[in-house]
Amino acid sequence: MRLFEQIRLGTGWFRDSLKTVRLQPLSFTAVVIAYAGIMGLLGLIPIVGIVFAGFFWPFGTIMIAGAGRDTLSGKIPSTRPLAESFAKPDTRLRLVRAGILYSIVLVTAAAIWQFLGADEIAQWQITKDDRVVWSSALQHIPYGAIIASTAFYIPCMMAMWFTPLLIYLKNMTIGKALFYSFTGCLTNLAAVITALFLAFFTFSVMIGCASVLLGVMGAGSIAIFVLLPVTLLGTAIFYGTYYPMWRSVFSEVSHSDTAPDYEMPTRV
């Protein structure tokens, strides 16, 4: 019975995500684009890009949650929560520390992937314009690297998933936030998997249907103009699950005794 309740809960988060995108298809998607764009640009910086992206992640997470809350509250979402997340020095410092931890997770996961998958990846064929020949990649899939890096990344991500909001809204220490985030994800794991699976499945169906339609119409020349907005909407649906998760799992978690009166309706 517990499993069915979890599946129903996750389905509810997914429905709220669809509602978020339906209410503000342009504004909410624009916030998601801003988040993904900044993360992507930072990640392109040579050598230290992944570290800078990790630093930004907790602040961007607050922005995504704020956009979801505003949309479901009948307001127009914006990037304002991103600026507000930098406002309080003590909170800002803890968020930066969370970003450092996230950077360490990303770097370590990448190192595990590269170390364990080096032999298989070395056999991938690369074209003259530095493109991977996918047929060769499929013949040399680094299964060990995939399993090991995933086994490391997922538990770490469970601990990091809600940490930015627990720090920002509940005024928790970073250690306490990591613990609450991990246990929150663990006790609602089936619901989280359900919501993310439904979002990913919907995203895949949207891309698949658009591709088939373009093929039937023989409109390959305009594919980018069709697939790009479909991809952005699908990505927005995926990120739209985040605030409903937070609201459901942590709305009843008390602030610490010394916490300022941060409330979701006014801060995020």
Coordinates of C-alpha atoms in Angstrom, one line a residue:
M1 CA 0.0 0.0 0.0
R2 CA 2.9 2.4 0.8
L3 CA 4.3 1.9 -2.7
F4 CA 0.9 2.8 -4.3
E5 CA 0.7 5.9 -2.2
Q6 CA 4.2 6.9 -3.3
I7 CA 3.3 6.4 -6.9
R8 CA 0.2 8.5 -6.5
L9 CA 2.2 11.2 -4.8
G10 CA 4.8 11.2 -7.6
T11 CA 2.0 11.4 -10.2
G12 CA 0.6 14.4 -8.4
W13 CA 4.0 16.1 -8.6
F14 CA 4.1 15.4 -12.3
R15 CA 0.6 16.9 -12.8
D16 CA 1.6 20.0 -10.9
S17 CA 4.6 20.3 -13.3
L18 CA 2.3 20.1 -16.3
K19 CA 0.1 22.7 -14.6
T20 CA 3.1 24.9 -14.1
V21 CA 4.1 24.8 -17.7
R22 CA 0.4 25.2 -18.8
L23 CA -0.1 28.3 -16.7
Q24 CA 3.2 30.0 -17.7
P25 CA 4.6 28.3 -20.8
L26 CA 6.8 31.2 -21.7
S27 CA 7.8 32.8 -18.4
F28 CA 8.5 29.5 -16.6
T29 CA 10.4 28.1 -19.6
A30 CA 12.4 31.3 -19.8
V31 CA 13.5 30.9 -16.2
V32 CA 14.5 27.3 -16.9
I33 CA 16.4 28.4 -20.0
A34 CA 18.2 31.1 -17.9
Y35 CA 19.2 28.4 -15.4
A36 CA 20.4 25.9 -18.0
G37 CA 22.1 28.5 -20.0
I38 CA 24.1 29.9 -17.1
M39 CA 25.1 26.4 -16.0
G40 CA 26.1 25.5 -19.6
L41 CA 28.1 28.7 -20.2
L42 CA 30.0 28.2 -16.9
G43 CA 30.6 24.6 -17.7
L44 CA 32.3 25.7 -21.0
I45 CA 35.1 27.5 -19.1
P46 CA 38.3 25.5 -19.6
I47 CA 39.5 23.5 -16.6
V48 CA 37.5 25.2 -13.9
G49 CA 34.1 25.3 -15.7
I50 CA 32.6 22.4 -13.8
V51 CA 33.6 24.1 -10.5
F52 CA 32.0 27.4 -11.4
A53 CA 28.8 25.6 -12.5
G54 CA 28.8 23.9 -9.1
F55 CA 29.0 27.2 -7.3
F56 CA 26.0 28.5 -9.3
W57 CA 23.9 25.4 -8.8
P58 CA 22.4 26.2 -5.3
F59 CA 21.4 29.7 -6.3
G60 CA 20.0 28.5 -9.6
T61 CA 18.0 25.8 -7.7
I62 CA 16.4 28.5 -5.6
M63 CA 15.5 30.4 -8.8
I64 CA 13.8 27.3 -10.2
A65 CA 11.8 26.7 -7.0
G66 CA 10.8 30.3 -6.9
A67 CA 9.5 30.2 -10.4
G68 CA 7.5 27.1 -9.7
R69 CA 6.0 28.6 -6.5
D70 CA 5.1 31.9 -8.2
T71 CA 3.5 30.1 -11.1
L72 CA 1.3 27.8 -9.0
S73 CA 0.4 30.9 -6.8
G74 CA -0.9 32.7 -9.9
K75 CA 2.0 35.0 -10.3
I76 CA 4.4 35.6 -13.2
P77 CA 7.7 33.8 -12.5
S78 CA 10.9 35.7 -12.9
T79 CA 14.6 35.4 -12.0
R80 CA 14.1 37.7 -9.0
P81 CA 14.7 34.8 -6.5
L82 CA 18.2 34.4 -7.9
A83 CA 19.1 37.9 -6.9
E84 CA 17.4 37.5 -3.5
S85 CA 19.4 34.4 -2.8
F86 CA 22.5 36.5 -2.7
A87 CA 21.0 39.0 -0.2
K88 CA 21.9 37.6 3.2
P89 CA 25.6 37.1 3.8
D90 CA 25.3 34.1 6.2
T91 CA 22.9 32.3 4.0
R92 CA 25.0 33.1 0.9
L93 CA 28.1 31.7 2.5
R94 CA 26.3 28.4 3.3
L95 CA 25.0 28.2 -0.2
V96 CA 28.5 28.7 -1.6
R97 CA 29.7 25.9 0.6
A98 CA 26.9 23.7 -0.8
G99 CA 28.0 24.7 -4.2
I100 CA 31.6 23.6 -3.4
L101 CA 30.3 20.2 -2.3
Y102 CA 28.3 19.9 -5.5
S103 CA 31.4 20.7 -7.5
I104 CA 33.3 18.0 -5.6
V105 CA 30.6 15.5 -6.4
L106 CA 30.6 16.5 -10.1
V107 CA 34.4 16.3 -10.4
T108 CA 34.6 13.0 -8.5
A109 CA 31.9 11.4 -10.6
A110 CA 33.7 12.6 -13.8
A111 CA 37.0 11.2 -12.5
I112 CA 35.4 7.8 -11.8
W113 CA 33.9 7.8 -15.3
Q114 CA 37.2 8.7 -17.0
F115 CA 39.3 6.4 -14.9
L116 CA 37.2 3.3 -15.2
G117 CA 36.0 3.9 -18.7
A118 CA 39.4 5.0 -20.2
D119 CA 40.0 1.7 -22.0
E120 CA 36.6 1.5 -23.6
I121 CA 36.4 5.2 -24.5
A122 CA 39.9 5.0 -26.1
Q123 CA 38.4 2.7 -28.7
W124 CA 35.7 5.2 -29.8
Q125 CA 36.3 6.4 -33.3
I126 CA 36.5 10.2 -33.8
T127 CA 35.9 11.9 -37.2
K128 CA 38.2 14.7 -38.5
D129 CA 35.8 17.3 -37.1
D130 CA 36.0 15.8 -33.6
R131 CA 32.6 14.0 -33.7
V132 CA 32.1 10.7 -32.1
V133 CA 31.2 7.8 -34.5
W134 CA 28.3 6.5 -32.5
S135 CA 28.4 3.0 -34.0
S136 CA 31.9 2.5 -32.5
A137 CA 30.8 4.0 -29.2
L138 CA 27.9 1.5 -28.9
Q139 CA 30.3 -1.3 -29.5
H140 CA 32.5 -0.1 -26.6
I141 CA 30.1 1.0 -23.9
P142 CA 32.0 1.5 -20.5
Y143 CA 29.4 -0.4 -18.4
G144 CA 31.7 -0.5 -15.3
A145 CA 32.3 3.2 -15.4
I146 CA 28.6 3.9 -15.9
I147 CA 27.6 1.7 -12.9
A148 CA 30.3 3.0 -10.6
S149 CA 29.8 6.7 -11.4
T150 CA 26.0 6.3 -11.1
A151 CA 26.4 4.5 -7.8
F152 CA 28.4 7.4 -6.5
Y153 CA 26.4 10.2 -8.0
I154 CA 22.9 9.2 -7.1
P155 CA 23.3 9.0 -3.2
C156 CA 25.3 12.3 -3.3
M157 CA 22.6 14.0 -5.4
M158 CA 19.9 12.8 -2.9
A159 CA 21.9 14.6 -0.2
M160 CA 22.2 17.7 -2.3
W161 CA 18.7 17.7 -3.9
F162 CA 16.9 19.9 -1.4
T163 CA 19.9 21.3 0.4
P164 CA 19.8 24.8 -1.2
L165 CA 16.1 25.4 -0.1
L166 CA 16.7 23.9 3.4
I167 CA 19.5 26.3 3.9
Y168 CA 17.8 29.3 2.4
L169 CA 14.2 28.8 3.6
K170 CA 14.7 26.7 6.8
N171 CA 18.0 28.4 7.9
M172 CA 19.6 25.0 8.4
T173 CA 23.3 24.3 8.7
I174 CA 24.8 22.6 5.7
G175 CA 25.2 19.3 7.6
K176 CA 21.6 19.3 8.8
A177 CA 20.4 20.3 5.3
L178 CA 22.3 17.4 3.7
F179 CA 20.8 14.9 6.2
Y180 CA 17.3 16.2 5.8
S181 CA 17.6 16.2 2.0
F182 CA 18.9 12.6 1.9
T183 CA 16.3 11.2 4.2
G184 CA 13.6 13.2 2.4
C185 CA 14.6 11.7 -0.9
L186 CA 15.1 8.2 0.6
T187 CA 11.6 8.1 2.3
N188 CA 9.9 9.4 -0.8
L189 CA 12.2 7.6 -3.3
A190 CA 9.4 5.8 -5.2
A191 CA 7.5 9.1 -5.6
V192 CA 10.6 11.0 -6.8
I193 CA 11.3 8.2 -9.3
T194 CA 7.7 8.2 -10.5
A195 CA 7.7 12.0 -11.1
L196 CA 11.0 12.1 -12.8
F197 CA 10.2 9.1 -15.0
L198 CA 6.9 10.6 -16.1
A199 CA 8.6 13.9 -16.9
F200 CA 11.3 12.1 -18.9
F201 CA 8.8 9.9 -20.6
T202 CA 6.7 12.9 -21.6
F203 CA 9.8 14.7 -22.9
S204 CA 10.8 11.6 -25.0
V205 CA 7.3 11.3 -26.4
M206 CA 7.2 15.0 -27.3
I207 CA 10.6 14.7 -29.1
G208 CA 9.6 11.4 -30.8
C209 CA 6.2 12.8 -32.0
A210 CA 7.8 15.9 -33.4
S211 CA 10.5 14.0 -35.2
V212 CA 8.0 11.6 -36.7
L213 CA 5.8 14.5 -37.8
L214 CA 8.7 16.3 -39.4
G215 CA 9.7 13.1 -41.2
V216 CA 6.1 12.5 -42.6
M217 CA 5.9 16.1 -43.8
G218 CA 9.4 16.0 -45.3
A219 CA 10.2 19.1 -43.3
G220 CA 13.7 18.3 -42.2
S221 CA 15.0 21.7 -43.2
I222 CA 12.9 23.3 -40.4
A223 CA 13.6 20.7 -37.8
I224 CA 15.6 23.0 -35.6
F225 CA 12.7 25.4 -35.4
V226 CA 10.3 22.7 -34.3
L227 CA 12.5 20.5 -32.1
L228 CA 14.1 23.4 -30.2
P229 CA 10.9 24.8 -28.6
V230 CA 9.7 21.2 -28.0
T231 CA 12.9 20.4 -26.2
L232 CA 12.7 23.6 -24.1
L233 CA 9.1 22.8 -23.1
G234 CA 10.1 19.2 -22.2
T235 CA 12.9 20.5 -20.1
A236 CA 10.6 22.9 -18.3
I237 CA 8.3 20.0 -17.5
F238 CA 11.2 18.1 -16.0
Y239 CA 12.3 21.1 -13.8
G240 CA 8.7 21.9 -13.0
T241 CA 8.5 18.8 -10.7
Y242 CA 11.0 20.3 -8.3
Y243 CA 8.8 22.8 -6.4
P244 CA 5.9 20.4 -5.9
M245 CA 8.4 17.9 -4.5
W246 CA 9.7 20.4 -2.0
R247 CA 6.3 21.7 -1.0
S248 CA 5.1 18.1 -0.3
V249 CA 8.1 16.8 1.5
F250 CA 9.3 19.7 3.5
S251 CA 6.3 22.1 4.0
E252 CA 5.9 20.8 7.6
V253 CA 9.6 20.9 8.5
S254 CA 10.1 23.5 11.3
H255 CA 12.6 26.3 11.2
S256 CA 15.5 26.1 13.6
D257 CA 15.0 28.1 16.8
T258 CA 17.2 30.9 15.6
A259 CA 15.9 31.0 12.1
P260 CA 14.5 34.3 10.7
D261 CA 10.9 34.1 9.6
Y262 CA 11.5 33.0 6.0
E263 CA 8.3 31.9 4.3
M264 CA 8.0 30.4 0.9
P265 CA 5.4 32.9 -0.4
T266 CA 7.6 35.9 0.2
R267 CA 11.1 34.6 -0.4
V268 CA 10.8 31.9 -3.0

